Tab-separated table of C-alpha atoms and ligand atoms in Angstrom:
chain	number	residue	atom	x	y	z
Q	1	MET	CA	-20.452	-40.437	25.177
Q	2	ARG	CA	-18.195	-37.437	24.839
Q	3	TYR	CA	-14.641	-38.146	23.754
Q	4	ILE	CA	-11.421	-36.142	23.840
Q	5	PRO	CA	-9.085	-36.548	20.865
Q	6	VAL	CA	-5.391	-37.218	21.494
Q	7	ILE	CA	-3.312	-36.166	18.514
Q	8	GLY	CA	0.359	-36.331	17.594
Q	9	LEU	CA	2.015	-35.249	14.359
Q	10	GLU	CA	4.788	-36.332	12.052
Q	11	ILE	CA	5.720	-33.489	9.745
Q	12	HIS	CA	7.908	-34.134	6.701
Q	13	ALA	CA	9.677	-31.102	5.281
Q	14	GLU	CA	11.950	-31.070	2.218
Q	15	LEU	CA	15.250	-29.310	2.836
Q	16	GLN	CA	16.200	-26.482	0.488
Q	17	THR	CA	19.552	-27.907	-0.601
Q	18	ALA	CA	20.866	-27.525	-4.147
Q	19	SER	CA	21.446	-31.269	-4.562
Q	20	LYS	CA	19.933	-34.461	-3.155
Q	21	VAL	CA	20.987	-35.913	0.189
Q	22	PHE	CA	23.287	-38.749	-0.970
Q	23	CYS	CA	24.144	-37.886	-4.615
Q	24	GLY	CA	24.746	-34.882	-6.860
Q	25	CYS	CA	21.358	-34.845	-8.634
Q	26	ALA	CA	19.546	-31.501	-8.476
Q	27	ASN	CA	16.952	-31.059	-5.732
Q	28	GLU	CA	14.124	-29.329	-7.608
Q	29	PHE	CA	10.384	-29.516	-8.012
Q	30	GLY	CA	8.580	-30.424	-11.255
Q	31	GLY	CA	10.234	-31.119	-14.601
Q	32	ALA	CA	9.998	-34.201	-16.796
Q	33	PRO	CA	9.764	-37.560	-14.972
Q	34	ASN	CA	13.067	-39.281	-14.179
Q	35	ASP	CA	15.314	-36.508	-15.524
Q	36	ARG	CA	17.076	-35.994	-12.167
Q	37	VAL	CA	18.095	-39.551	-11.418
Q	38	CYS	CA	21.475	-41.303	-11.171
Q	39	PRO	CA	22.614	-44.820	-10.234
Q	40	ARG	CA	22.843	-43.779	-6.573
Q	41	CYS	CA	19.386	-42.316	-6.043
Q	42	SER	CA	17.741	-44.970	-8.199
Q	43	GLY	CA	19.251	-47.581	-5.887
Q	44	LEU	CA	21.452	-49.542	-8.258
Q	45	PRO	CA	23.584	-52.129	-6.477
Q	46	GLY	CA	27.181	-51.235	-5.732
Q	47	THR	CA	26.677	-47.489	-5.417
Q	48	LEU	CA	27.574	-45.702	-2.178
Q	49	PRO	CA	25.783	-42.751	-0.579
Q	50	VAL	CA	27.737	-39.595	0.321
Q	51	LEU	CA	26.033	-37.376	2.890
Q	52	ASN	CA	25.242	-33.801	1.782
Q	53	LYS	CA	26.770	-31.522	4.431
Q	54	ASN	CA	24.275	-28.779	3.737
Q	55	ALA	CA	21.389	-31.133	4.566
Q	56	VAL	CA	22.924	-31.655	8.012
Q	57	ILE	CA	23.282	-27.902	8.522
Q	58	LEU	CA	19.692	-27.173	7.469
Q	59	ALA	CA	18.338	-29.952	9.692
Q	60	ALA	CA	20.321	-28.529	12.619
Q	61	ARG	CA	18.889	-25.087	11.862
Q	62	ALA	CA	15.402	-26.597	11.988
Q	63	GLY	CA	16.194	-28.036	15.420
Q	64	ILE	CA	17.282	-24.598	16.612
Q	65	ALA	CA	14.201	-22.962	15.046
Q	66	VAL	CA	11.905	-25.115	17.223
Q	67	ASP	CA	13.998	-24.630	20.383
Q	68	GLY	CA	15.289	-28.199	20.262
Q	69	THR	CA	18.742	-29.466	21.260
Q	70	VAL	CA	21.041	-30.196	18.332
Q	71	ASN	CA	22.959	-33.376	19.163
Q	72	ASN	CA	26.741	-33.578	18.927
Q	73	TYR	CA	26.423	-37.145	17.687
Q	74	SER	CA	23.885	-38.428	15.191
Q	75	SER	CA	23.875	-41.421	12.885
Q	76	PHE	CA	21.938	-43.100	10.093
Q	77	ASP	CA	19.978	-46.332	9.967
Q	78	ARG	CA	18.284	-48.418	7.328
Q	79	LYS	CA	14.521	-48.771	7.488
Q	80	ASN	CA	13.668	-51.816	5.434
Q	81	TYR	CA	10.483	-51.959	3.440
Q	82	PHE	CA	9.581	-52.588	-0.132
Q	83	TYR	CA	7.499	-50.096	-2.025
Q	84	PRO	CA	7.627	-49.512	-5.809
Q	85	ASP	CA	8.659	-45.870	-5.338
Q	86	LEU	CA	11.642	-46.890	-3.178
Q	87	PRO	CA	13.887	-48.899	-5.505
Q	88	LYS	CA	16.560	-49.735	-2.872
Q	89	ALA	CA	13.867	-51.452	-0.750
Q	90	TYR	CA	15.138	-49.536	2.273
Q	91	GLN	CA	15.083	-45.925	3.318
Q	92	ILE	CA	18.097	-44.258	4.886
Q	93	THR	CA	16.876	-42.432	7.981
Q	94	GLN	CA	17.922	-41.666	11.555
Q	95	PHE	CA	16.400	-43.987	14.123
Q	96	GLU	CA	18.662	-44.397	17.166
Q	97	HIS	CA	20.428	-41.041	17.118
Q	98	PRO	CA	18.501	-38.163	15.508
Q	99	ILE	CA	20.090	-34.810	14.670
Q	100	SER	CA	17.916	-32.888	17.164
Q	101	SER	CA	15.940	-33.777	20.290
Q	102	GLY	CA	13.137	-31.961	22.093
Q	103	GLY	CA	11.718	-28.529	21.355
Q	104	PHE	CA	8.226	-27.073	21.352
Q	105	ILE	CA	5.905	-24.506	19.858
Q	106	GLU	CA	3.551	-22.629	22.141
Q	107	ILE	CA	-0.030	-22.237	20.898
Q	108	GLY	CA	-2.626	-20.423	22.984
Q	109	GLY	CA	-0.472	-20.681	26.101
Q	110	ARG	CA	0.074	-24.469	25.749
Q	111	LYS	CA	3.531	-25.850	25.039
Q	112	LEU	CA	3.115	-28.472	22.321
Q	113	ARG	CA	6.216	-30.605	22.602
Q	114	ILE	CA	8.423	-32.005	19.876
Q	115	HIS	CA	9.967	-35.387	20.621
Q	116	HIS	CA	12.769	-35.198	18.059
Q	117	LEU	CA	13.628	-34.265	14.498
Q	118	HIS	CA	15.601	-36.509	12.139
Q	119	ILE	CA	17.048	-36.514	8.626
Q	120	GLU	CA	15.907	-38.993	5.998
Q	121	GLU	CA	15.615	-39.411	2.256
Q	122	ASP	CA	12.369	-38.993	0.361
Q	123	ALA	CA	10.938	-41.736	-1.846
Q	124	GLY	CA	9.854	-41.344	-5.480
Q	125	LYS	CA	6.336	-40.869	-6.718
Q	126	LEU	CA	3.917	-43.280	-8.352
Q	127	VAL	CA	1.607	-41.933	-11.024
Q	128	HIS	CA	-1.477	-44.095	-11.500
Q	129	ASP	CA	-3.182	-44.003	-14.884
Q	130	ASP	CA	-6.663	-45.425	-14.347
Q	131	TYR	CA	-7.483	-45.220	-18.054
Q	132	GLU	CA	-4.563	-47.314	-19.254
Q	133	CYS	CA	-4.626	-49.328	-16.011
Q	134	ILE	CA	-0.918	-48.820	-15.431
Q	135	SER	CA	1.225	-47.256	-12.720
Q	136	MET	CA	4.392	-45.349	-13.528
Q	137	ALA	CA	7.312	-44.580	-11.249
Q	138	ASP	CA	8.978	-41.162	-11.198
Q	139	TYR	CA	12.225	-41.266	-9.194
Q	140	ASN	CA	13.007	-37.540	-9.342
Q	141	ARG	CA	12.018	-37.217	-5.682
Q	142	CYS	CA	14.098	-40.231	-4.609
Q	143	GLY	CA	16.869	-39.019	-2.348
Q	144	VAL	CA	15.481	-35.519	-1.797
Q	145	PRO	CA	16.564	-34.592	1.754
Q	146	LEU	CA	13.795	-34.482	4.324
Q	147	ILE	CA	13.467	-33.779	7.978
Q	148	GLU	CA	10.767	-35.558	9.903
Q	149	ILE	CA	9.546	-33.677	12.957
Q	150	VAL	CA	7.851	-35.978	15.446
Q	151	THR	CA	5.706	-34.397	18.157
Q	152	GLU	CA	4.417	-35.743	21.445
Q	153	PRO	CA	0.684	-36.605	21.501
Q	154	ASP	CA	-0.037	-33.209	23.084
Q	155	PHE	CA	-2.776	-31.908	20.800
Q	156	ARG	CA	-6.407	-31.899	21.927
Q	157	THR	CA	-8.161	-29.747	19.327
Q	158	ILE	CA	-8.152	-29.305	15.554
Q	159	GLU	CA	-7.308	-25.612	15.973
Q	160	GLU	CA	-4.174	-26.442	17.966
Q	161	VAL	CA	-2.997	-28.778	15.236
Q	162	GLN	CA	-3.693	-26.279	12.474
Q	163	GLN	CA	-2.023	-23.371	14.254
Q	164	PHE	CA	0.982	-25.532	15.124
Q	165	VAL	CA	1.436	-26.588	11.499
Q	166	GLU	CA	1.137	-22.970	10.357
Q	167	GLN	CA	3.702	-21.827	12.913
Q	168	MET	CA	6.003	-24.715	11.997
Q	169	ALA	CA	5.821	-23.785	8.309
Q	170	LEU	CA	6.616	-20.165	9.178
Q	171	ARG	CA	9.607	-21.092	11.358
Q	172	LEU	CA	11.068	-23.403	8.716
Q	173	LYS	CA	10.709	-20.611	6.159
Q	174	TYR	CA	12.330	-18.069	8.491
Q	175	ALA	CA	15.239	-20.429	9.108
Q	176	GLY	CA	15.699	-20.976	5.348
Q	177	VAL	CA	15.180	-24.711	5.868
Q	178	CYS	CA	12.133	-25.421	3.711
Q	179	ASP	CA	9.806	-23.382	1.487
Q	180	ALA	CA	6.878	-25.190	3.184
Q	181	ARG	CA	4.694	-25.240	0.076
Q	182	MET	CA	2.131	-27.762	1.207
Q	183	GLU	CA	0.344	-27.708	-2.146
Q	184	GLN	CA	3.586	-28.826	-3.848
Q	185	GLY	CA	4.241	-31.448	-1.205
Q	186	SER	CA	7.406	-29.850	0.175
Q	187	MET	CA	5.754	-30.076	3.602
Q	188	ARG	CA	3.377	-32.953	4.448
Q	189	VAL	CA	1.683	-33.896	7.663
Q	190	ASP	CA	0.816	-37.316	9.112
Q	191	VAL	CA	-1.722	-37.201	11.928
Q	192	ASN	CA	-1.856	-39.852	14.665
Q	193	ILE	CA	-5.206	-39.746	16.365
Q	194	SER	CA	-7.023	-41.663	19.064
Q	195	ILE	CA	-9.916	-40.706	21.306
Q	196	MET	CA	-10.588	-41.280	24.993
Q	197	PRO	CA	-13.738	-40.777	27.063
Q	198	GLU	CA	-13.939	-37.328	28.659
Q	199	GLY	CA	-12.339	-37.468	32.115
Q	200	SER	CA	-10.121	-40.443	31.255
Q	201	ASP	CA	-6.362	-40.228	30.915
Q	202	VAL	CA	-5.841	-43.570	29.192
Q	203	PHE	CA	-5.115	-43.086	25.499
Q	204	GLY	CA	-7.150	-45.133	23.022
Q	205	THR	CA	-5.890	-47.063	19.988
Q	206	ARG	CA	-4.676	-44.695	17.325
Q	207	ALA	CA	-5.024	-44.495	13.593
Q	208	GLU	CA	-2.502	-42.697	11.431
Q	209	ILE	CA	-3.644	-40.555	8.515
Q	210	LYS	CA	-0.843	-40.126	5.995
Q	211	ASN	CA	0.300	-37.258	3.814
Q	212	LEU	CA	-2.135	-34.429	4.461
Q	213	ASN	CA	-1.163	-31.524	2.256
Q	214	SER	CA	-3.236	-28.553	3.363
Q	215	ILE	CA	-4.346	-26.959	6.611
Q	216	LYS	CA	-7.938	-27.500	5.540
Q	217	ALA	CA	-7.411	-31.197	4.771
Q	218	ILE	CA	-5.835	-31.645	8.220
Q	219	GLY	CA	-8.961	-30.191	9.835
Q	220	ARG	CA	-11.378	-32.273	7.777
Q	221	ALA	CA	-9.437	-35.516	8.237
Q	222	ILE	CA	-9.280	-35.109	12.034
Q	223	GLU	CA	-12.960	-34.227	12.192
Q	224	TYR	CA	-13.852	-37.334	10.195
Q	225	GLU	CA	-11.627	-39.575	12.323
Q	226	ILE	CA	-13.102	-38.293	15.602
Q	227	LYS	CA	-16.568	-39.090	14.277
Q	228	ARG	CA	-15.571	-42.498	12.900
Q	229	GLN	CA	-13.804	-43.614	16.058
Q	230	SER	CA	-16.575	-42.262	18.312
Q	231	GLU	CA	-19.163	-44.291	16.401
Q	232	ILE	CA	-17.080	-47.455	16.757
Q	233	LEU	CA	-16.655	-46.976	20.512
Q	234	ASP	CA	-20.302	-45.989	21.036
Q	235	ALA	CA	-21.349	-49.216	19.315
Q	236	GLY	CA	-19.129	-51.203	21.696
Q	237	GLY	CA	-16.461	-51.913	19.070
Q	238	GLN	CA	-12.705	-51.435	19.077
Q	239	VAL	CA	-10.611	-49.074	16.988
Q	240	VAL	CA	-7.984	-50.940	14.955
Q	241	GLN	CA	-4.428	-49.621	14.835
Q	242	GLU	CA	-3.861	-48.870	11.177
Q	243	THR	CA	-2.660	-46.415	8.580
Q	244	ARG	CA	-5.401	-44.579	6.695
Q	245	ARG	CA	-5.561	-42.363	3.659
Q	246	PHE	CA	-7.670	-39.178	3.546
Q	247	ASN	CA	-9.718	-38.690	0.407
Q	248	ASP	CA	-10.046	-34.982	-0.221
Q	249	ASN	CA	-12.998	-35.383	-2.611
Q	250	HIS	CA	-15.102	-37.516	-0.265
Q	251	GLY	CA	-13.865	-35.954	2.981
Q	252	ASP	CA	-13.364	-39.414	4.500
Q	253	THR	CA	-10.484	-41.733	5.432
Q	254	LYS	CA	-9.975	-45.310	4.201
Q	255	ALA	CA	-7.803	-48.061	5.682
Q	256	LEU	CA	-4.512	-48.413	3.806
Q	257	ARG	CA	-2.700	-51.071	5.825
Q	258	SER	CA	-2.529	-52.364	9.370
Q	259	LYS	CA	-0.080	-50.230	11.298
Q	260	GLU	CA	3.449	-51.534	11.573
Q	261	GLU	CA	5.539	-51.299	14.726
Q	262	ALA	CA	9.149	-50.154	14.600
Q	263	HIS	CA	10.447	-53.737	14.811
Q	264	ASP	CA	8.643	-54.597	11.567
Q	265	TYR	CA	11.138	-52.404	9.716
Q	266	ARG	CA	14.213	-54.317	10.913
Q	267	TYR	CA	16.155	-51.116	11.474
Q	268	PHE	CA	19.923	-51.496	11.568
Q	269	PRO	CA	22.795	-48.996	11.425
Q	270	GLU	CA	23.558	-47.817	7.877
Q	271	PRO	CA	27.017	-49.250	7.204
Q	272	ASP	CA	27.860	-46.916	4.309
Q	273	ILE	CA	27.544	-43.558	6.122
Q	274	PRO	CA	29.813	-42.593	9.005
Q	275	PRO	CA	28.152	-40.966	12.044
Q	276	VAL	CA	27.893	-37.174	12.114
Q	277	PHE	CA	29.824	-35.269	14.792
Q	278	LEU	CA	29.024	-31.620	15.400
Q	279	SER	CA	31.160	-29.799	17.925
Q	280	ASP	CA	29.604	-27.224	20.243
Q	281	GLU	CA	31.392	-24.537	18.218
Q	282	GLU	CA	29.892	-25.838	14.976
Q	283	ILE	CA	26.429	-25.892	16.516
Q	284	GLU	CA	26.893	-22.290	17.717
Q	285	GLU	CA	27.985	-21.298	14.213
Q	286	ILE	CA	24.778	-22.789	12.826
Q	287	ARG	CA	22.746	-21.065	15.536
Q	288	ALA	CA	24.170	-17.749	14.408
Q	289	GLN	CA	22.672	-18.352	10.941
Q	290	VAL	CA	19.160	-18.703	12.326
Q	291	PRO	CA	17.286	-15.389	12.489
Q	292	GLU	CA	15.038	-14.313	15.327
Q	293	MET	CA	11.935	-16.507	15.110
Q	294	PRO	CA	8.458	-15.037	14.469
Q	295	ASN	CA	7.193	-15.761	17.994
Q	296	LYS	CA	10.063	-13.714	19.462
Q	297	ARG	CA	9.403	-10.945	16.962
Q	298	VAL	CA	5.743	-10.832	17.957
Q	299	GLU	CA	6.790	-10.437	21.609
Q	300	ARG	CA	9.167	-7.636	20.685
Q	301	TYR	CA	6.658	-5.836	18.463
Q	302	ILE	CA	4.027	-5.863	21.190
Q	303	GLY	CA	6.280	-5.355	24.224
Q	304	GLU	CA	8.808	-2.859	22.886
Q	305	TYR	CA	7.141	-1.293	19.848
Q	306	GLY	CA	3.599	-0.987	21.185
Q	307	LEU	CA	1.938	-2.739	18.247
Q	308	THR	CA	-1.300	-4.659	18.701
Q	309	ALA	CA	-1.204	-8.470	18.640
Q	310	GLU	CA	-3.008	-8.390	15.313
Q	311	GLU	CA	-0.518	-5.944	13.743
Q	312	ALA	CA	2.423	-7.974	15.027
Q	313	ALA	CA	1.016	-11.258	13.705
Q	314	LEU	CA	0.385	-9.734	10.281
Q	315	ILE	CA	3.895	-8.324	9.991
Q	316	VAL	CA	5.665	-11.552	10.968
Q	317	SER	CA	3.564	-13.682	8.616
Q	318	ASP	CA	6.241	-13.094	5.969
Q	319	ARG	CA	9.923	-12.919	6.807
Q	320	GLU	CA	10.903	-10.457	4.062
Q	321	PHE	CA	8.043	-8.159	5.051
Q	322	SER	CA	9.025	-8.413	8.715
Q	323	ASP	CA	12.720	-7.768	7.956
Q	324	PHE	CA	11.714	-4.698	5.944
Q	325	TYR	CA	9.589	-3.452	8.828
Q	326	ASP	CA	12.371	-4.042	11.344
Q	327	LYS	CA	14.994	-2.176	9.399
Q	328	SER	CA	12.738	0.716	8.544
Q	329	ALA	CA	11.188	1.120	12.003
Q	330	ALA	CA	14.595	0.908	13.678
Q	331	ALA	CA	15.908	3.729	11.466
Q	332	SER	CA	13.075	6.152	12.245
Q	333	GLY	CA	11.931	4.982	15.676
Q	334	CYS	CA	8.372	5.437	14.364
Q	335	TYR	CA	7.071	1.953	15.114
Q	336	LYS	CA	3.340	2.594	14.900
Q	337	LYS	CA	3.485	4.847	11.835
Q	338	THR	CA	5.729	2.389	9.988
Q	339	ALA	CA	3.308	-0.433	10.825
Q	340	SER	CA	0.401	1.633	9.473
Q	341	LEU	CA	2.264	2.485	6.294
Q	342	MET	CA	3.089	-1.170	5.675
Q	343	LEU	CA	-0.100	-2.871	6.847
Q	344	VAL	CA	-2.581	-0.374	5.429
Q	345	GLY	CA	-0.808	1.301	2.523
Q	346	LEU	CA	1.799	-1.140	1.292
Q	347	ASN	CA	-0.301	-4.276	1.807
Q	348	LYS	CA	-3.096	-2.788	-0.293
Q	349	LEU	CA	-0.651	-2.029	-3.107
Q	350	LEU	CA	0.940	-5.475	-2.850
Q	351	ASN	CA	-2.478	-7.124	-2.979
Q	352	GLU	CA	-3.349	-5.258	-6.161
Q	353	ASN	CA	-0.004	-5.980	-7.751
Q	354	PRO	CA	1.987	-8.715	-5.984
Q	355	THR	CA	5.699	-7.845	-5.897
Q	356	PRO	CA	8.451	-9.333	-3.751
Q	357	VAL	CA	9.481	-6.816	-1.097
Q	358	SER	CA	13.064	-7.034	-2.383
Q	359	GLU	CA	11.917	-5.694	-5.765
Q	360	LEU	CA	10.123	-2.582	-4.514
Q	361	LYS	CA	11.148	0.725	-6.075
Q	362	PHE	CA	11.952	2.115	-2.638
Q	363	GLY	CA	13.936	0.823	0.306
Q	364	THR	CA	13.710	0.814	4.082
Q	365	ARG	CA	15.440	4.190	4.151
Q	366	GLU	CA	12.724	5.915	2.114
Q	367	LEU	CA	10.010	4.293	4.209
Q	368	SER	CA	11.661	5.455	7.424
Q	369	GLU	CA	11.891	9.012	6.052
Q	370	LEU	CA	8.223	8.904	5.163
Q	371	ALA	CA	7.248	7.675	8.631
Q	372	LEU	CA	9.307	10.455	10.148
Q	373	LEU	CA	7.679	13.203	8.023
Q	374	TRP	CA	4.324	11.928	9.200
Q	375	GLU	CA	5.392	11.495	12.837
Q	376	GLU	CA	6.764	15.051	12.945
Q	377	ASN	CA	3.486	16.368	11.565
Q	378	LYS	CA	5.087	17.707	8.404
Q	379	ILE	CA	2.540	15.829	6.297
Q	380	ASN	CA	-0.918	14.526	7.148
Q	381	SER	CA	-2.020	10.896	7.018
Q	382	ASN	CA	-3.661	11.152	3.585
Q	383	SER	CA	-0.478	12.607	2.123
Q	384	ALA	CA	1.601	9.869	3.780
Q	385	MET	CA	-0.412	7.195	2.002
Q	386	GLU	CA	-0.363	9.145	-1.248
Q	387	ILE	CA	3.425	9.499	-1.127
Q	388	LEU	CA	3.706	5.779	-0.479
Q	389	GLU	CA	1.665	5.097	-3.621
Q	390	ILE	CA	3.890	7.391	-5.661
Q	391	MET	CA	7.057	5.749	-4.307
Q	392	TYR	CA	5.544	2.346	-5.070
Q	393	ALA	CA	4.808	3.319	-8.658
Q	394	HIS	CA	7.824	5.471	-9.507
Q	395	GLY	CA	10.332	5.466	-6.651
Q	396	GLY	CA	11.682	8.806	-5.379
Q	397	THR	CA	12.209	10.211	-1.913
Q	398	PRO	CA	9.354	11.274	0.388
Q	399	ALA	CA	10.600	14.810	0.983
Q	400	GLU	CA	10.975	15.458	-2.728
Q	401	ILE	CA	7.522	14.034	-3.528
Q	402	ALA	CA	5.898	15.973	-0.678
Q	403	GLY	CA	7.537	19.202	-1.907
Q	404	LYS	CA	6.574	18.650	-5.517
Q	405	HIS	CA	2.922	17.983	-4.676
Q	406	GLY	CA	2.601	20.742	-2.075
Q	407	MET	CA	2.005	18.296	0.752
Q	408	ILE	CA	4.220	19.839	3.403
Q	409	MET	CA	1.764	21.097	5.978
Q	410	SER	CA	1.872	24.787	6.540
Q	411	ALA	CA	2.654	26.000	10.034
Q	412	ASP	CA	1.507	29.377	8.710
Q	413	SER	CA	-1.334	30.204	11.080
Q	414	ASP	CA	-2.155	33.422	9.201
Q	415	ALA	CA	-3.131	31.474	6.104
Q	416	ALA	CA	-5.066	29.017	8.251
Q	417	GLU	CA	-6.862	31.848	10.031
Q	418	LYS	CA	-7.829	33.456	6.730
Q	419	ALA	CA	-9.182	30.138	5.483
Q	420	VAL	CA	-11.181	29.609	8.685
Q	421	ASP	CA	-12.609	33.144	8.508
Q	422	LYS	CA	-13.661	32.576	4.926
Q	423	VAL	CA	-15.335	29.268	5.751
Q	424	LEU	CA	-17.177	30.734	8.741
Q	425	ALA	CA	-18.407	33.668	6.621
Q	426	GLU	CA	-19.634	31.369	3.871
Q	427	ASN	CA	-21.234	28.925	6.325
Q	428	ALA	CA	-22.684	31.290	8.905
Q	429	LYS	CA	-25.736	29.071	9.441
Q	430	ALA	CA	-23.635	25.988	10.186
Q	431	ALA	CA	-21.484	27.990	12.599
Q	432	GLN	CA	-24.595	29.223	14.380
Q	433	ASP	CA	-26.099	25.727	14.604
Q	434	TYR	CA	-22.814	24.454	16.021
Q	435	LYS	CA	-22.880	27.088	18.722
Q	436	ALA	CA	-26.513	26.146	19.404
Q	437	GLY	CA	-25.385	22.592	20.199
Q	438	ASN	CA	-25.091	20.658	16.913
Q	439	LYS	CA	-21.563	19.408	17.641
Q	440	LYS	CA	-21.418	17.252	14.521
Q	441	LEU	CA	-20.964	20.371	12.419
Q	442	PHE	CA	-17.420	20.866	13.697
Q	443	GLY	CA	-16.185	18.121	11.366
Q	444	PHE	CA	-17.993	19.703	8.464
Q	445	LEU	CA	-16.385	23.098	9.090
Q	446	MET	CA	-12.964	21.483	9.566
Q	447	GLY	CA	-13.379	19.718	6.236
Q	448	ARG	CA	-14.239	22.969	4.495
Q	449	ALA	CA	-11.175	24.756	5.940
Q	450	ILE	CA	-8.898	21.877	4.974
Q	451	GLY	CA	-10.410	22.009	1.478
Q	452	GLU	CA	-9.520	25.707	1.237
Q	453	LEU	CA	-5.871	25.046	2.077
Q	454	GLY	CA	-5.432	21.864	0.085
Q	455	LYS	CA	-2.747	19.245	0.809
Q	456	SER	CA	-0.675	21.587	2.899
Q	457	ALA	CA	-3.528	21.971	5.386
Q	458	ASN	CA	-2.425	21.300	8.940
Q	459	PRO	CA	-5.422	19.799	10.756
Q	460	ALA	CA	-3.962	20.486	14.201
Q	461	VAL	CA	-3.503	24.203	13.497
Q	462	ILE	CA	-6.926	24.549	11.861
Q	463	LYS	CA	-8.632	22.735	14.718
Q	464	GLU	CA	-7.120	25.090	17.243
Q	465	ILE	CA	-8.143	28.243	15.325
Q	466	LEU	CA	-11.597	26.932	14.620
Q	467	ASN	CA	-12.112	26.084	18.284
Q	468	LYS	CA	-11.036	29.586	19.255
Q	469	LYS	CA	-13.343	31.268	16.737
Q	470	LEU	CA	-16.362	29.199	17.626
X	1	LIG	ZN1	21.077	-39.066	-7.977
């Protein structure tokens, strides 16, 4: 039988705060085990949590970044469970009243809905040493602020899930909420998946696959689960509701534990943290900190700037790059030329020698001047790219570089005419063949004339003269 997968996501993203969510320990990645731990985040009795204001602001920004509604009132609850990497034996999270509700990301014309987004603390990490047969606990990650983004079960294909996660990562980066480094675990995805027979609208029993940390792993895990569940149903069996772990080496999932329901956690309001009130004014202040999101930029680049969908998507894939484009293109008004300079020229240079855009030897002003020289036909396209390379290597201004290297195209039609005459005299046979119908030779003759004049050659002028003479 053919089955349709029904998929929902829970995305955990670490907030980019300086300190942890309920204590003053640094919020950083790596370092020696247990060197960023205090009585509070290691869960010693008698200590009290103090909520990090910046974590609330970043979580609210995340809500705004996904077009959710930031709530005026939110509060914290205790989720009780024992796990060796959670020394308090409960996690402080938001259950009844999350910081943000609703929202969506549109993929391929479908609105994939977000149910809500809440703040919680991360747990520590267990390091298993199979050789010594011991497990060690590293509590550095205990108390790192997280948001959990919970979607509706709206996904029907692997591609939708993967594109959604990519767009989510991009939006969180744009909003300065999370660096979304999946390989470092700062963004992790849990996938809830069930299948139903094609044509049915009754969801099946779902399995949850925890902690997927790459786009590829998400795809492989879903693919495996669809196959596993289909085989069970085809054989007349029943899928068991459970939590499973994906093994990246084997490409399969294994049962971890039977799935708990919310009531198993005995949630109750956290008595040590007062509720959070955000006034409408405070929410608007936070909204003002959130930049235009990449999906809106893509619309603007295509609709107002005339870029192709591909160009727009490439530019917005990095916020710094997109900001640089915006500033530069706005200054010159040369939207297409600026896109070419950045996507063809600059990207090639950055690939060869990766440099943050903020550390380039030229700024948006120089790039806009370069685009303008090209747009106004003062230099040709080869020179534009060459000047970009020189600016990349040594800095300088486009006009100065163009002057120094003789790249300003000559409007001098006398010189162009002389060059064309010379080329036609030297290549009389080619000229004759062209007139006899071999149209391909025009390019050859153009090339020769441009060669005569060097970098200052003005292709438009030469083309006109050549056309006249032939
Ligand atoms: Zn601490």
